[in-house]
Amino acid sequence: MLRFDNVSKRYVTGLDVLAGLSFEVAAGEMVFVTGHSGAGKSTLLKLVGLLERPTRGQVHVDGADLARVRSRGIPYLRRRIGMVFQDHRLLLDRSVFDNVALPLLITGTPRGEIARRVRAALDKVGLLARERAAPQMLSTGEQQRVGIARAIVGKPPLIIADEPTGNLDPQLSVEIMNLFAEFGEVGTTVLVASHDLFLLKRMRKRVLVLDHGRLIDDFRPGEAA
Amino acid sequence: MSARHRSGGEAAATRRPRRPWRELLEAWRDQHFYSFFSSLGRLAARPFTSALTVLVLGLALSLPLFFWLAYDNARAWSGGLREARDVTAFLDPAGDAGAAVALADELRRRDDVAAVLVRSPEQGLAELRQLAGFGAALDVLDGNPLPSVLVVTPRAADPAYDPPLVAELRADPRIDLVQYDAAWRRKLSGILQLGERLVAVVAALLAAATLLVIGNTVRMDIQTRTEEVAVMQLIGASDRFVRRPFLYSGLWYGLLGALCALLVVVAVELALAAPLGRLLGEYAQGAGVRGLGPPLALVVLGAGAALGWIGAFIVVARHLASGRPAR
Ligand SMILES: Nc1ncnc2c1ncn2[C@@H]1O[C@H](COP(=O)(O)OP(=O)(O)O)[C@@H](O)[C@H]1O
Ligand SMILES: [Mg+2]
């Protein structure tokens, strides 16, 4: 589903943020990317969604070599990736429903189907009753769940989330992570960047550890380590 | 965007899914509906800025219209003047009526003369009396000071040159004064040509100004929506999708600006029509003020809409290009 071959990334500032990264993630797998702040977690996720391009090496998403995706193709790649952000990035001037509907509107989904799928997504994150609410009226945890509903509404085969629980208390964080784990169970590949070691231990999923842009460990808590 | 990524090596993940045309048509309609209303919402969200933009555009667009109307009226009004080729000869007042008729007969026999009209001093006086205000002044005179007048129509000739007839009349001792306004008429034609050019230049300048004003307004609109644009792009919106509501905004600005310009012009027309009509009526019988016709109004609306669309397109294209990852 996801393959990095000897990927390096250097920003114009000159430092290698990622160096010689190689790993593979199978379809339906849930993987955490962790490491100290500045280790390159966000950069790794950005390469997957073509927010940035690697300086060296190849990234394959769902069999597609991203180096061959031109500017015009980027939107179509992103439609197959659900993105979740630490600060949720909801549009504050629209209702919860309209926020979640956005990816479907973009792909030109028929209106009746939009309503059906938005409700299904909101139901999955437990916010069906709040579809008419404005994002500001929700709690931080609820806002993050709306962000997740928006990421899954298009049924993408891959979900990437950058510190999705960074702003949440431990209890809420576990709930959110369990939500991601559920998607994994239905065949969706999930890649989550997080530096919350307690959470990683608890989830018992595969973990990639970055240190100054190098992959220094790849393990599953409770199995080998 | 018609770019389907069909080539074998192109990423499967970025291939556009094929769908039945009917569904595509409905999606297209839905998206335009969405853009149409969201662009109106954008205008309404900042009513003061929008109104200001529309007013500025209205005044800017009305200016070339006023120039054009002035030119159009001047052209229509001077049409008769420019056509007339008559030579007017004022005879020596010392001569009597018989001398005038004799000279007229002499001229009629010439090959290059089409017609000669004799107007006696009495006719001239009667005409003068009819003109408002002159009656009392004429009563003060004891005799008739007016000369006999011959209006000579030359046979058609090249309008760029004075016919030789004019010079011969000027040399004739029986004639006091020859009035032939060809030179003045040629000048009038020149002025009208200049006016036409001026209208075009003013229209071009203000079209450019319109483009800039709308571009700038849409740019401010984008700036307040950078986050929205960024999020849209992250969740897979094509450039087209992001661009569309802004294009509609530009279209609305242009259209409303043009409508505003038309209203300004019509208001000024209504205010000026009566006094101007009276003034013109005294010079050119029957020629009223020429206003703005429906065809021109449609052209103005279309031009406004097109300028708005183009202005918005340029600005949004720049913004989108700046947000792409470098290769
Ligand atoms: N756009 C950028 N330009 C230059 N340097 C960047 C950019 N984004 C991130 N960096 C640098 O790259 C390093 C890794 O950043 P990041 O991937 O955000 O790490 P993490 O998410 O693990 O904290 C940091 O040193 C950061 O300063
Ligand atoms: Mg980060």
Coordinates of C-alpha atoms and ligand atoms in Angstrom, one line a residue:
Chain A
M1 CA 0.0 0.0 0.0
L2 CA 2.8 2.4 0.9
R3 CA 6.5 2.0 0.1
F4 CA 9.5 4.2 0.8
D5 CA 12.7 3.4 -1.1
N6 CA 15.8 5.1 0.2
V7 CA 13.9 8.4 0.6
S8 CA 15.8 11.6 1.6
K9 CA 14.3 15.0 2.0
R10 CA 16.3 18.2 2.2
Y11 CA 14.5 21.5 2.6
V12 CA 16.1 24.6 1.0
T13 CA 17.5 25.4 4.4
G14 CA 20.1 22.7 3.7
L15 CA 19.7 20.1 6.4
D16 CA 18.6 16.5 5.6
V17 CA 15.3 16.2 7.4
L18 CA 14.9 12.6 6.2
A19 CA 17.8 10.4 5.2
G20 CA 17.7 7.1 3.4
L21 CA 14.3 6.0 4.6
S22 CA 13.0 2.6 3.5
F23 CA 10.0 0.8 4.7
E24 CA 6.8 -0.8 3.5
V25 CA 3.2 -0.7 4.9
A26 CA 0.8 -3.4 3.8
A27 CA -2.9 -2.6 3.0
G28 CA -5.1 -2.6 6.1
E29 CA -2.1 -2.1 8.4
M30 CA -2.1 0.5 11.1
V31 CA 1.3 2.1 11.7
F32 CA 2.6 4.8 14.0
V33 CA 5.5 7.1 13.2
T34 CA 7.2 8.4 16.3
G35 CA 10.3 10.3 17.3
H36 CA 11.4 13.4 19.0
S37 CA 10.1 16.8 17.9
G38 CA 11.9 17.7 14.7
A39 CA 12.7 14.1 13.9
G40 CA 10.8 14.4 10.5
K41 CA 7.4 12.8 11.2
S42 CA 5.4 15.5 9.6
T43 CA 7.8 15.7 6.7
L44 CA 7.3 11.9 6.1
L45 CA 3.5 12.3 6.0
K46 CA 3.9 15.3 3.7
L47 CA 5.8 13.2 1.2
V48 CA 2.9 10.7 1.1
G49 CA 0.3 13.4 0.3
L50 CA 2.6 15.2 -2.1
L51 CA 2.6 18.3 0.1
E52 CA 6.4 18.0 -0.5
R53 CA 8.5 16.0 -2.9
P54 CA 11.4 13.9 -1.9
T55 CA 14.9 15.1 -2.7
R56 CA 16.0 11.5 -3.4
G57 CA 14.4 8.1 -3.5
Q58 CA 10.9 6.9 -4.4
V59 CA 7.6 6.9 -2.7
H60 CA 4.9 4.6 -3.9
V61 CA 1.3 4.9 -2.8
D62 CA -1.2 2.2 -3.8
G63 CA 1.2 1.1 -6.5
A64 CA 1.7 4.6 -7.9
D65 CA 5.1 6.1 -8.1
L66 CA 4.6 9.7 -6.8
A67 CA 7.5 11.0 -8.8
R68 CA 5.3 10.5 -11.9
V69 CA 2.4 12.4 -10.5
R70 CA 2.4 15.8 -12.0
S71 CA 0.8 18.9 -10.5
R72 CA -2.5 18.2 -12.2
G73 CA -2.6 14.7 -10.8
I74 CA -2.0 15.8 -7.2
P75 CA -5.7 16.4 -6.4
Y76 CA -6.6 12.9 -7.6
L77 CA -3.9 11.4 -5.4
R78 CA -5.2 13.3 -2.4
R79 CA -8.7 12.2 -2.9
R80 CA -7.4 8.7 -2.2
I81 CA -5.8 9.8 1.0
G82 CA -7.8 10.9 4.1
M83 CA -5.8 13.5 5.9
V84 CA -6.3 14.4 9.6
F85 CA -4.4 17.3 11.2
Q86 CA -3.5 18.2 14.7
D87 CA -5.5 21.4 14.6
H88 CA -8.3 19.7 12.7
R89 CA -8.4 22.5 10.0
L90 CA -12.2 22.6 9.7
L91 CA -13.8 25.5 7.9
L92 CA -15.3 27.6 10.6
D93 CA -17.9 29.3 8.4
R94 CA -19.7 26.1 7.6
S95 CA -21.6 23.5 9.6
V96 CA -20.3 20.2 10.6
F97 CA -22.3 18.6 7.8
D98 CA -20.9 20.9 5.1
N99 CA -17.4 20.3 6.4
V100 CA -17.7 16.6 6.1
A101 CA -19.4 16.9 2.7
L102 CA -16.5 18.9 1.2
P103 CA -14.5 15.9 -0.2
L104 CA -17.6 14.5 -1.8
L105 CA -18.5 17.9 -3.3
I106 CA -15.1 18.1 -4.8
T107 CA -15.4 14.7 -6.5
G108 CA -18.9 15.6 -7.8
T109 CA -20.8 13.0 -5.9
P110 CA -24.6 13.2 -6.4
R111 CA -26.4 15.2 -3.7
G112 CA -28.5 12.3 -2.3
E113 CA -25.4 10.2 -2.0
I114 CA -23.5 13.0 -0.3
A115 CA -26.2 13.3 2.4
R116 CA -26.2 9.5 3.0
R117 CA -22.4 9.2 3.2
V118 CA -21.9 12.3 5.4
R119 CA -24.4 10.9 7.9
A120 CA -22.7 7.5 7.8
A121 CA -19.3 9.1 8.5
L122 CA -20.7 11.3 11.3
D123 CA -22.4 8.2 12.7
K124 CA -19.1 6.4 12.8
V125 CA -17.5 9.1 14.9
G126 CA -20.6 9.5 17.1
L127 CA -21.5 13.0 16.0
L128 CA -24.7 12.4 13.9
A129 CA -26.7 14.6 16.3
R130 CA -24.4 17.5 15.7
E131 CA -24.5 17.8 11.9
R132 CA -26.1 21.3 12.0
A133 CA -23.7 22.7 14.6
A134 CA -20.9 25.1 13.8
P135 CA -17.4 23.7 14.5
Q136 CA -16.8 26.4 17.2
M137 CA -19.7 25.0 19.2
L138 CA -18.0 21.7 19.6
S139 CA -15.4 20.6 22.1
T140 CA -11.8 20.0 20.9
G141 CA -12.3 16.2 20.9
E142 CA -15.5 16.6 18.9
Q143 CA -13.8 18.9 16.4
Q144 CA -11.1 16.3 15.9
R145 CA -13.8 13.7 15.3
V146 CA -15.4 15.9 12.6
G147 CA -11.9 16.2 11.0
I148 CA -11.8 12.4 11.0
A149 CA -15.2 12.1 9.5
R150 CA -14.1 14.4 6.8
A151 CA -11.1 12.2 6.1
I152 CA -13.0 9.0 5.9
V153 CA -16.2 10.2 4.1
G154 CA -14.6 9.6 0.7
K155 CA -13.7 6.0 1.7
P156 CA -9.9 6.5 1.0
P157 CA -7.8 3.4 1.1
L158 CA -5.2 5.3 3.1
I159 CA -5.5 7.6 6.1
I160 CA -2.7 9.8 7.3
A161 CA -2.9 11.7 10.6
D162 CA -0.3 14.1 12.0
E163 CA -0.5 14.3 15.8
P164 CA -4.2 13.8 15.7
T165 CA -4.4 13.6 19.5
G166 CA -1.8 16.3 20.2
N167 CA -4.4 18.7 21.7
L168 CA -6.5 16.1 23.5
D169 CA -6.4 14.6 27.0
P170 CA -5.3 11.0 27.4
Q171 CA -8.9 9.7 27.7
L172 CA -10.0 11.4 24.4
S173 CA -6.7 10.4 22.8
V174 CA -7.5 6.7 23.4
E175 CA -11.0 7.1 22.0
I176 CA -9.6 8.7 18.8
M177 CA -6.9 6.1 18.4
N178 CA -9.5 3.3 18.8
L179 CA -11.5 5.0 16.0
F180 CA -8.4 4.8 13.7
A181 CA -7.9 1.2 14.7
E182 CA -11.5 0.4 13.7
F183 CA -10.8 1.7 10.2
G184 CA -7.8 -0.5 10.0
E185 CA -10.0 -3.5 10.7
V186 CA -12.1 -2.8 7.6
G187 CA -9.1 -2.7 5.3
T188 CA -8.1 0.9 5.4
T189 CA -4.4 1.6 5.8
V190 CA -3.7 4.1 8.6
L191 CA -0.5 6.0 9.2
V192 CA -0.4 8.1 12.4
A193 CA 2.4 10.4 13.5
S194 CA 2.5 10.7 17.3
H195 CA 5.1 11.2 20.0
D196 CA 2.7 9.9 22.7
L197 CA 4.6 6.8 23.9
F198 CA 2.0 5.8 26.4
L199 CA -0.6 5.8 23.7
L200 CA 1.6 3.8 21.3
K201 CA 2.2 1.1 24.0
R202 CA -1.4 0.9 24.6
M203 CA -2.5 0.5 21.0
R204 CA -0.1 -2.4 20.3
K205 CA 0.4 -1.5 16.6
R206 CA 3.5 -1.4 14.6
V207 CA 5.7 1.6 15.3
L208 CA 8.4 3.3 13.1
V209 CA 10.8 5.3 15.2
L210 CA 12.6 8.3 13.6
D211 CA 15.6 10.0 14.9
H212 CA 17.0 13.0 13.1
G213 CA 15.5 11.8 9.9
R214 CA 16.7 8.2 10.2
L215 CA 14.6 5.1 10.8
I216 CA 16.1 3.6 13.9
D217 CA 13.5 1.1 14.9
D218 CA 10.5 -0.7 13.5
F219 CA 8.6 -2.8 16.1
R220 CA 5.3 -3.8 17.6
P221 CA 4.9 -3.2 21.3
G222 CA 4.1 -6.4 23.3
E223 CA 5.6 -8.6 20.6
A224 CA 9.3 -8.2 20.3
A225 CA 10.3 -5.2 22.2
Chain B
M1 CA -9.7 19.8 -16.7
S2 CA -9.7 17.3 -19.5
A3 CA -6.3 15.8 -18.5
R4 CA -6.9 12.2 -17.9
H5 CA -3.9 10.4 -17.0
R6 CA -4.1 7.6 -19.4
S7 CA -0.5 6.8 -20.2
G8 CA 0.5 3.4 -18.8
G9 CA 3.2 4.7 -16.5
E10 CA 1.0 7.3 -14.9
A11 CA 0.1 6.6 -11.3
A12 CA -3.0 4.5 -10.9
A13 CA -3.9 6.4 -7.8
T14 CA -4.2 9.6 -9.8
R15 CA -6.3 8.3 -12.6
R16 CA -9.6 10.0 -12.8
P17 CA -12.5 7.5 -12.4
R18 CA -14.7 7.1 -15.3
R19 CA -18.4 7.7 -14.8
P20 CA -21.5 7.7 -16.9
W21 CA -22.1 11.1 -18.7
R22 CA -25.4 11.7 -17.0
E23 CA -23.8 11.5 -13.6
L24 CA -21.0 13.8 -14.7
L25 CA -23.5 16.3 -16.0
E26 CA -25.3 16.3 -12.7
A27 CA -22.1 16.7 -10.8
W28 CA -21.1 19.5 -13.1
R29 CA -24.4 21.2 -12.5
D30 CA -24.2 20.7 -8.7
Q31 CA -20.7 22.1 -8.6
H32 CA -21.7 25.2 -10.5
F33 CA -24.7 25.7 -8.3
Y34 CA -22.4 25.5 -5.4
S35 CA -19.9 28.0 -6.8
F36 CA -22.7 30.3 -7.9
F37 CA -24.2 30.6 -4.4
S38 CA -21.0 30.5 -2.5
S39 CA -19.6 33.3 -4.6
L40 CA -22.8 35.4 -3.9
G41 CA -22.3 34.5 -0.3
R42 CA -18.8 35.9 -0.5
L43 CA -20.0 39.2 -1.9
A44 CA -22.7 39.4 0.8
A45 CA -20.3 38.4 3.5
R46 CA -18.6 41.8 3.0
P47 CA -21.3 44.1 1.9
F48 CA -19.4 47.3 2.4
T49 CA -16.3 46.3 0.4
S50 CA -18.5 44.7 -2.3
A51 CA -20.7 47.8 -2.6
L52 CA -17.6 50.0 -2.8
T53 CA -16.1 47.9 -5.5
V54 CA -19.3 47.9 -7.5
L55 CA -19.7 51.7 -7.2
V56 CA -16.1 52.3 -8.2
L57 CA -16.6 50.0 -11.2
G58 CA -19.9 51.7 -12.0
L59 CA -18.3 55.1 -12.2
A60 CA -15.2 53.9 -14.0
L61 CA -17.3 52.1 -16.6
S62 CA -19.8 55.0 -17.0
L63 CA -17.0 57.3 -18.2
P64 CA -16.3 55.7 -21.6
L65 CA -20.1 55.4 -22.0
F66 CA -20.5 59.2 -21.5
F67 CA -17.6 59.8 -24.0
W68 CA -19.3 57.5 -26.4
L69 CA -22.7 59.2 -26.0
A70 CA -21.1 62.6 -26.6
Y71 CA -19.4 61.3 -29.7
D72 CA -22.5 59.6 -31.0
N73 CA -24.6 62.7 -30.5
A74 CA -22.0 64.9 -32.1
R75 CA -21.8 62.6 -35.0
A76 CA -25.5 62.4 -35.5
W77 CA -26.1 66.1 -35.0
S78 CA -23.3 67.1 -37.4
G79 CA -24.4 64.6 -40.0
G80 CA -26.4 67.1 -42.0
L81 CA -23.7 69.7 -41.8
R82 CA -21.1 67.4 -43.1
E83 CA -23.3 66.3 -46.0
A84 CA -24.2 69.8 -47.1
R85 CA -22.1 71.1 -50.0
D86 CA -24.0 74.3 -50.7
V87 CA -22.1 77.5 -51.5
T88 CA -23.8 80.6 -50.1
A89 CA -23.2 83.9 -52.0
F90 CA -24.2 87.2 -50.4
L91 CA -24.6 89.8 -53.1
D92 CA -23.6 93.4 -53.0
P93 CA -26.6 95.2 -51.2
A94 CA -26.3 97.9 -53.8
G95 CA -27.6 95.6 -56.6
D96 CA -31.4 95.2 -57.0
A97 CA -33.6 92.1 -57.2
G98 CA -33.2 91.9 -60.9
A99 CA -29.5 91.6 -60.7
A100 CA -29.8 88.7 -58.3
V101 CA -32.1 86.8 -60.7
A102 CA -29.8 87.5 -63.6
L103 CA -26.8 86.2 -61.8
A104 CA -28.8 83.1 -60.7
D105 CA -29.7 82.4 -64.4
E106 CA -26.1 82.8 -65.4
L107 CA -24.9 80.3 -62.8
R108 CA -27.6 77.8 -63.7
R109 CA -26.2 77.6 -67.1
R110 CA -22.9 76.3 -65.8
D111 CA -22.1 72.6 -66.0
D112 CA -20.8 72.3 -62.5
V113 CA -23.9 73.8 -60.9
A114 CA -26.9 71.6 -60.0
A115 CA -29.3 74.2 -58.6
V116 CA -29.5 77.8 -57.5
L117 CA -31.9 79.2 -55.0
V118 CA -32.6 82.9 -54.8
R119 CA -33.6 84.4 -51.5
S120 CA -34.6 88.0 -51.5
P121 CA -33.8 90.5 -48.7
E122 CA -37.5 90.4 -47.8
Q123 CA -37.4 86.7 -47.3
G124 CA -34.3 87.0 -45.2
L125 CA -35.9 89.6 -43.0
A126 CA -39.0 87.5 -42.5
E127 CA -36.9 84.5 -41.4
L128 CA -35.0 86.7 -39.0
R129 CA -38.2 87.9 -37.4
Q130 CA -39.3 84.4 -36.7
L131 CA -36.2 83.7 -34.7
A132 CA -36.9 84.5 -31.0
G133 CA -35.8 87.9 -29.8
F134 CA -35.0 89.5 -33.1
G135 CA -38.4 91.0 -33.8
A136 CA -38.0 94.1 -31.6
A137 CA -34.5 94.7 -32.7
L138 CA -35.5 94.6 -36.4
D139 CA -38.3 97.1 -35.8
V140 CA -35.7 99.7 -34.9
L141 CA -34.2 99.6 -38.4
D142 CA -35.8 101.9 -41.0
G143 CA -34.8 100.0 -44.1
N144 CA -33.9 96.4 -45.0
P145 CA -30.1 96.1 -44.6
L146 CA -30.1 92.5 -45.8
P147 CA -28.6 91.5 -49.2
S148 CA -30.0 89.1 -51.7
V149 CA -28.6 85.6 -51.2
L150 CA -27.9 82.9 -53.7
V151 CA -27.6 79.3 -52.4
V152 CA -25.7 77.4 -55.1
T153 CA -25.6 73.6 -55.0
P154 CA -22.5 72.3 -57.0
R155 CA -22.7 69.1 -58.8
A156 CA -21.1 66.2 -56.9
A157 CA -17.4 66.5 -56.7
D158 CA -14.5 65.2 -54.6
P159 CA -15.4 66.5 -51.1
A160 CA -11.7 66.7 -50.2
Y161 CA -11.2 69.7 -52.6
D162 CA -13.1 73.0 -53.0
P163 CA -14.8 73.1 -56.4
P164 CA -13.3 75.8 -58.8
L165 CA -16.8 77.4 -58.7
V166 CA -16.0 78.7 -55.2
A167 CA -13.0 80.6 -56.3
E168 CA -14.8 82.1 -59.3
L169 CA -17.7 83.3 -57.1
R170 CA -15.2 84.9 -54.7
A171 CA -13.6 86.7 -57.6
D172 CA -17.0 88.0 -59.0
P173 CA -17.4 91.8 -58.2
R174 CA -21.1 91.4 -57.9
I175 CA -20.7 89.2 -54.9
D176 CA -19.9 90.6 -51.5
L177 CA -19.1 87.5 -49.6
V178 CA -18.9 83.7 -50.4
Q179 CA -19.6 81.3 -47.6
Y180 CA -18.3 77.8 -48.2
D181 CA -17.6 75.8 -45.1
A182 CA -15.8 72.8 -46.6
A183 CA -12.6 73.4 -44.7
W184 CA -14.5 73.8 -41.5
R185 CA -16.5 70.6 -42.3
R186 CA -13.3 68.7 -43.0
K187 CA -12.1 69.9 -39.6
L188 CA -15.3 68.7 -38.0
S189 CA -14.8 65.3 -39.6
G190 CA -11.3 65.2 -38.2
I191 CA -12.5 66.2 -34.8
L192 CA -15.1 63.4 -34.9
Q193 CA -12.4 60.9 -35.9
L194 CA -10.3 62.0 -33.0
G195 CA -13.4 61.7 -30.7
E196 CA -13.9 58.1 -31.9
R197 CA -10.2 57.3 -31.2
L198 CA -10.6 59.0 -27.8
V199 CA -13.6 56.9 -26.9
A200 CA -11.6 53.8 -27.8
V201 CA -8.6 54.9 -25.7
V202 CA -10.7 55.8 -22.7
A203 CA -12.6 52.5 -23.0
A204 CA -9.4 50.6 -23.1
L205 CA -7.9 52.4 -20.1
L206 CA -10.9 52.0 -18.0
A207 CA -11.2 48.4 -19.0
A208 CA -7.7 47.9 -17.7
A209 CA -8.7 49.8 -14.5
T210 CA -11.7 47.5 -14.2
L211 CA -9.5 44.5 -14.5
L212 CA -7.2 45.8 -11.8
V213 CA -10.0 46.8 -9.4
I214 CA -11.7 43.4 -9.7
G215 CA -8.4 41.6 -9.5
N216 CA -7.5 43.4 -6.4
T217 CA -10.9 42.8 -4.8
V218 CA -10.7 39.1 -5.6
R219 CA -7.1 39.0 -4.3
M220 CA -8.3 40.4 -0.9
D221 CA -11.1 37.9 -1.0
I222 CA -8.5 35.1 -1.5
Q223 CA -6.3 36.5 1.3
T224 CA -9.2 36.2 3.8
R225 CA -9.7 32.6 2.5
T226 CA -6.2 31.3 2.3
E227 CA -7.0 28.6 5.0
E228 CA -10.1 27.6 3.1
V229 CA -8.2 27.3 -0.2
A230 CA -5.4 25.4 1.5
V231 CA -7.8 22.9 3.1
M232 CA -9.6 22.4 -0.2
Q233 CA -6.4 21.6 -1.9
L234 CA -5.4 19.2 0.9
I235 CA -8.5 17.2 0.5
G236 CA -8.1 17.0 -3.2
A237 CA -9.8 20.0 -4.8
S238 CA -8.6 20.6 -8.3
D239 CA -7.5 24.0 -9.3
R240 CA -10.7 24.4 -11.2
F241 CA -12.8 23.7 -8.2
V242 CA -10.9 26.1 -6.1
R243 CA -10.9 28.8 -8.8
R244 CA -14.6 28.6 -9.7
P245 CA -16.2 30.5 -6.8
F246 CA -13.6 33.3 -7.2
L247 CA -14.3 33.5 -10.9
Y248 CA -18.0 33.8 -10.2
S249 CA -17.2 36.5 -7.7
G250 CA -15.3 38.4 -10.4
L251 CA -18.2 37.9 -12.8
W252 CA -20.6 39.3 -10.2
Y253 CA -18.4 42.3 -9.6
G254 CA -18.1 43.0 -13.3
L255 CA -21.8 42.5 -14.0
L256 CA -23.0 44.6 -11.0
G257 CA -20.4 47.2 -11.9
A258 CA -21.7 47.4 -15.5
L259 CA -25.2 47.5 -14.2
C260 CA -24.3 50.4 -11.9
A261 CA -22.6 52.2 -14.8
L262 CA -25.8 51.8 -16.9
L263 CA -27.9 53.2 -14.1
V264 CA -25.6 56.2 -13.8
V265 CA -25.8 56.9 -17.5
V266 CA -29.5 56.5 -17.6
A267 CA -29.9 58.9 -14.6
V268 CA -27.7 61.5 -16.2
E269 CA -29.5 61.0 -19.5
L270 CA -32.9 61.6 -17.8
A271 CA -31.6 64.7 -16.1
L272 CA -30.1 66.2 -19.2
A273 CA -32.6 65.0 -21.9
A274 CA -35.1 67.9 -21.7
P275 CA -32.7 70.9 -21.6
L276 CA -30.3 69.3 -24.1
G277 CA -33.2 68.4 -26.4
R278 CA -34.4 72.0 -26.4
L279 CA -31.0 73.3 -27.1
L280 CA -30.3 70.9 -30.0
G281 CA -33.8 71.4 -31.4
E282 CA -33.0 75.0 -32.2
Y283 CA -30.2 74.0 -34.4
A284 CA -31.2 70.7 -35.9
Q285 CA -34.9 70.2 -36.4
G286 CA -36.2 66.9 -35.2
A287 CA -32.9 65.6 -34.0
G288 CA -33.4 64.6 -30.4
V289 CA -30.8 63.4 -27.9
R290 CA -29.5 59.9 -28.8
G291 CA -29.5 57.7 -25.7
L292 CA -28.1 54.3 -24.8
G293 CA -29.7 51.6 -26.8
P294 CA -30.4 48.0 -25.6
P295 CA -27.7 46.5 -27.8
L296 CA -25.0 48.8 -26.3
A297 CA -26.3 48.1 -22.8
L298 CA -26.0 44.4 -23.4
V299 CA -22.4 44.9 -24.8
V300 CA -21.6 46.8 -21.6
L301 CA -23.0 44.1 -19.3
G302 CA -21.1 41.4 -21.3
A303 CA -17.9 43.3 -21.2
G304 CA -18.2 43.9 -17.5
A305 CA -18.8 40.3 -16.8
A306 CA -15.9 39.2 -19.1
L307 CA -13.5 41.7 -17.5
G308 CA -14.5 40.4 -14.0
W309 CA -14.0 36.8 -15.0
I310 CA -10.6 37.5 -16.5
G311 CA -9.4 39.7 -13.7
A312 CA -10.3 37.0 -11.1
F313 CA -8.8 34.3 -13.2
I314 CA -5.4 36.0 -13.4
V315 CA -5.3 36.6 -9.6
V316 CA -6.4 33.1 -8.6
A317 CA -4.0 31.5 -11.1
R318 CA -1.2 33.4 -9.5
H319 CA -2.3 32.3 -6.0
L320 CA -2.6 28.6 -7.0
A321 CA 0.8 28.6 -8.7
S322 CA 2.4 29.9 -5.5
G323 CA 1.0 27.1 -3.4
R324 CA 2.3 24.1 -5.4
P325 CA 5.1 21.9 -4.1
A326 CA 8.3 22.5 -6.0
R327 CA 9.5 19.6 -8.2
Ligands
LIG1 N1 9.2 23.8 5.1 C1 10.3 23.6 5.8 N2 11.4 24.3 5.5 C2 12.6 24.1 6.2 N3 12.7 23.3 7.2 C3 11.6 22.6 7.6 C4 10.4 22.7 6.9 N4 9.5 21.9 7.5 C5 10.2 21.3 8.5 N5 11.4 21.7 8.6 C6 12.5 21.2 9.5 O1 12.6 19.8 9.3 C7 12.8 19.2 10.5 C8 11.7 18.1 10.7 O2 10.4 18.7 10.8 P1 9.1 17.9 11.0 O3 9.0 17.0 9.9 O4 8.0 18.9 11.2 O5 9.4 17.1 12.4 P2 8.3 16.5 13.4 O6 7.0 16.5 12.8 O7 8.9 15.2 13.7 O8 8.4 17.4 14.6 C9 12.7 20.2 11.6 O9 14.1 20.6 12.0 C10 12.1 21.4 10.9 O10 12.6 22.6 11.4
MG2 MG 5.2 17.5 13.3

